[in-house]
Protein backbone atom coordinates (compact mmCIF):
# COMPACT_ATOMS: atom_id res chain seq x y z
CA UNK A 1 -22.32 63.85 43.61
CA UNK A 2 -20.78 61.03 41.66
CA UNK A 3 -20.32 57.34 42.36
CA UNK A 4 -17.35 55.35 41.14
CA UNK A 5 -17.31 51.60 40.61
CA UNK A 6 -16.17 50.95 44.19
CA UNK A 7 -19.07 53.07 45.52
CA UNK A 8 -21.53 51.13 43.36
CA UNK A 9 -20.24 47.79 44.60
CA UNK A 10 -20.20 48.92 48.23
CA UNK A 11 -23.72 50.35 47.98
CA UNK A 12 -25.17 47.28 46.30
CA UNK A 13 -23.47 44.93 48.77
CA UNK A 14 -25.05 46.94 51.58
CA UNK A 15 -28.45 46.68 49.87
CA UNK A 16 -28.09 42.90 49.64
CA UNK A 17 -26.95 42.63 53.26
CA UNK A 18 -29.84 44.67 54.66
CA UNK A 19 -32.47 42.97 52.51
CA UNK A 20 -31.23 39.51 53.48
CA UNK A 21 -31.02 40.44 57.19
CA UNK A 22 -34.66 41.58 57.05
CA UNK A 23 -35.79 38.58 55.05
CA UNK A 24 -37.03 40.84 52.27
CA UNK A 25 -37.15 39.52 48.70
CA UNK A 26 -35.91 41.85 46.00
CA UNK A 27 -35.07 41.93 42.33
CA UNK A 28 -32.92 44.81 41.10
CA UNK A 29 -32.44 45.25 37.34
CA UNK A 30 -29.77 47.83 36.60
CA UNK A 31 -29.54 49.87 33.40
CA UNK A 32 -27.57 52.92 32.27
CA UNK A 33 -24.11 54.01 33.29
CA UNK A 34 -24.00 51.92 36.45
CA UNK A 35 -24.68 48.76 34.43
CA UNK A 36 -21.86 49.67 32.08
CA UNK A 37 -19.49 50.26 34.97
CA UNK A 38 -20.43 47.11 36.86
CA UNK A 39 -20.45 44.66 33.98
CA UNK A 40 -18.78 45.90 30.84
CA UNK A 41 -16.00 48.43 31.38
CA UNK A 42 -14.52 50.72 33.99
CA UNK A 43 -16.38 53.97 33.73
CA UNK A 44 -15.03 56.82 35.82
CA UNK A 45 -18.23 57.80 37.61
CA UNK A 46 -22.00 57.89 37.38
CA UNK A 47 -24.49 60.08 39.21
CA UNK A 48 -26.78 57.27 40.27
CA UNK A 49 -27.92 53.72 39.68
CA UNK A 50 -30.84 53.57 37.26
CA UNK A 51 -32.83 50.45 38.03
CA UNK A 52 -36.15 48.69 38.03
CA UNK A 53 -36.77 47.26 41.49
CA UNK A 54 -39.34 44.84 42.81
CA UNK A 55 -40.79 45.26 45.30
CA UNK A 56 -40.01 48.98 45.30
CA UNK A 57 -41.13 49.81 48.84
CA UNK A 58 -38.70 47.70 50.87
CA UNK A 59 -35.85 48.07 48.38
CA UNK A 60 -36.05 51.86 48.21
CA UNK A 61 -36.38 52.06 52.00
CA UNK A 62 -33.10 50.16 52.32
CA UNK A 63 -31.36 52.30 49.68
CA UNK A 64 -32.44 55.47 51.51
CA UNK A 65 -30.81 54.14 54.70
CA UNK A 66 -27.61 53.40 52.79
CA UNK A 67 -27.70 56.90 51.30
CA UNK A 68 -27.88 58.43 54.77
CA UNK A 69 -25.04 56.26 56.06
CA UNK A 70 -22.80 57.25 53.12
CA UNK A 71 -23.81 60.87 52.69
CA UNK A 72 -25.31 60.10 49.28
CA UNK A 73 -28.52 61.54 47.80
CA UNK A 74 -31.57 59.50 48.83
CA UNK A 75 -32.19 58.58 45.18
CA UNK A 76 -28.73 57.19 44.46
CA UNK A 77 -30.64 54.10 43.33
CA UNK A 78 -33.64 55.36 41.42
CA UNK A 79 -36.41 54.09 39.22
CA UNK A 80 -36.86 57.19 37.08
CA UNK A 81 -35.34 55.62 33.96
CA UNK A 82 -37.12 52.27 34.11
CA UNK A 83 -39.52 53.38 31.36
CA UNK A 84 -36.63 53.00 28.90
CA UNK A 85 -36.62 49.23 29.46
CA UNK A 86 -38.39 47.55 26.51
CA UNK A 87 -41.73 46.12 27.62
CA UNK A 88 -41.95 42.96 25.56
CA UNK A 89 -38.47 42.38 24.18
CA UNK A 90 -36.11 40.18 26.19
CA UNK A 91 -33.24 42.48 27.09
CA UNK A 92 -30.94 39.60 27.97
CA UNK A 93 -30.54 40.27 31.68
CA UNK A 94 -27.19 39.07 33.03
CA UNK A 95 -26.85 38.16 36.69
CA UNK A 96 -24.48 40.00 39.01
CA UNK A 97 -25.80 38.47 42.22
CA UNK A 98 -28.40 35.80 42.90
CA UNK A 99 -28.82 34.27 46.33
CA UNK A 100 -32.10 33.18 47.82
CA UNK A 101 -34.77 35.82 47.32
CA UNK A 102 -32.39 38.68 46.44
CA UNK A 103 -31.03 39.16 42.94
CA UNK A 104 -29.24 41.87 40.98
CA UNK A 105 -29.14 41.88 37.20
CA UNK A 106 -27.75 44.16 34.48
CA UNK A 107 -29.12 44.58 30.98
CA UNK A 108 -27.16 43.14 28.07
CA UNK A 109 -24.88 45.44 26.09
CA UNK A 110 -27.21 45.54 23.02
CA UNK A 111 -30.18 46.42 25.25
CA UNK A 112 -28.20 49.15 27.00
CA UNK A 113 -27.30 50.66 23.63
CA UNK A 114 -30.95 50.61 22.54
CA UNK A 115 -32.03 52.25 25.81
CA UNK A 116 -29.32 54.92 25.52
CA UNK A 117 -30.42 55.70 21.96
CA UNK A 118 -34.03 55.96 23.07
CA UNK A 119 -33.09 58.23 25.98
CA UNK A 120 -31.08 60.42 23.62
CA UNK A 121 -34.00 60.56 21.21
CA UNK A 122 -36.33 61.66 24.00
CA UNK A 123 -33.88 64.38 25.03
CA UNK A 124 -33.65 65.83 21.53
CA UNK A 125 -37.31 65.57 20.51
CA UNK A 126 -40.53 66.04 22.45
CA UNK A 127 -41.63 62.71 23.87
CA UNK A 128 -45.20 61.96 24.81
CA UNK A 129 -44.59 58.47 26.22
CA UNK A 130 -45.92 59.41 29.62
CA UNK A 131 -49.23 60.64 28.17
CA UNK A 132 -49.79 57.84 25.65
CA UNK A 133 -51.74 54.67 26.37
CA UNK A 134 -48.62 52.66 25.51
CA UNK A 135 -45.05 53.32 24.45
CA UNK A 136 -45.90 51.77 21.09
CA UNK A 137 -48.03 54.86 20.40
CA UNK A 138 -45.15 57.24 21.15
CA UNK A 139 -43.68 58.82 18.00
CA UNK A 140 -40.18 58.75 19.49
CA UNK A 141 -40.24 55.12 20.67
CA UNK A 142 -37.33 53.34 18.95
CA UNK A 143 -38.14 51.60 15.71
CA UNK A 144 -35.93 49.56 13.46
CA UNK A 145 -36.34 48.70 9.79
CA UNK A 146 -38.50 45.69 10.75
CA UNK A 147 -40.97 47.63 12.91
CA UNK A 148 -41.22 48.37 16.62
CA UNK A 149 -38.72 46.82 18.98
CA UNK A 150 -41.50 44.91 20.69
CA UNK A 151 -42.23 43.02 17.48
CA UNK A 152 -45.65 44.62 17.11
CA UNK A 153 -46.60 46.39 13.92
C-alpha cells in the first residue's frame, strides 16, 4: 500500500474535519517521507505518515476510521517513528494547518535529515535506545563534533 501526495492531503483533511466536528483538540507533528512530500518536494509515494500525535487516543481513533473509509491500513498515520524526534533540540516545526485546537506541523528540512540519518544508523547497527534510560545513553544516538544533538555532554 502506498500513499501519494493527494492521498496524504485527503487523509489529513479528513482527520481535521472529524476532529473539529467532534470538538477534539489535536496536535500532529509529521516527520519522514510524508513531511518531505507535503512540504518540501513532490515525492512519488510513501507507505504511511510518521507522526507524533497528541492526544493519541482521539487522533488515532479518527485515523482508523479514515483508514476504513479509504481501504487503507489502520496505521496509515502511525507513531512508531516518533522516537527519532530529538528530545531537547528545537526541530523547527513548520505549520501546515493551524485552526482552533487542531494543528498539523512538519519538521524542518535539517531536522528531517538528522532523523533520517539516525534511522539509517539504527538500521545498520544494533540500537539499544528502547532499553536505555535515555537516548543520550544510546551508542547509536546521533552525535556531531560538538557533542550530542541535545547539547548535553
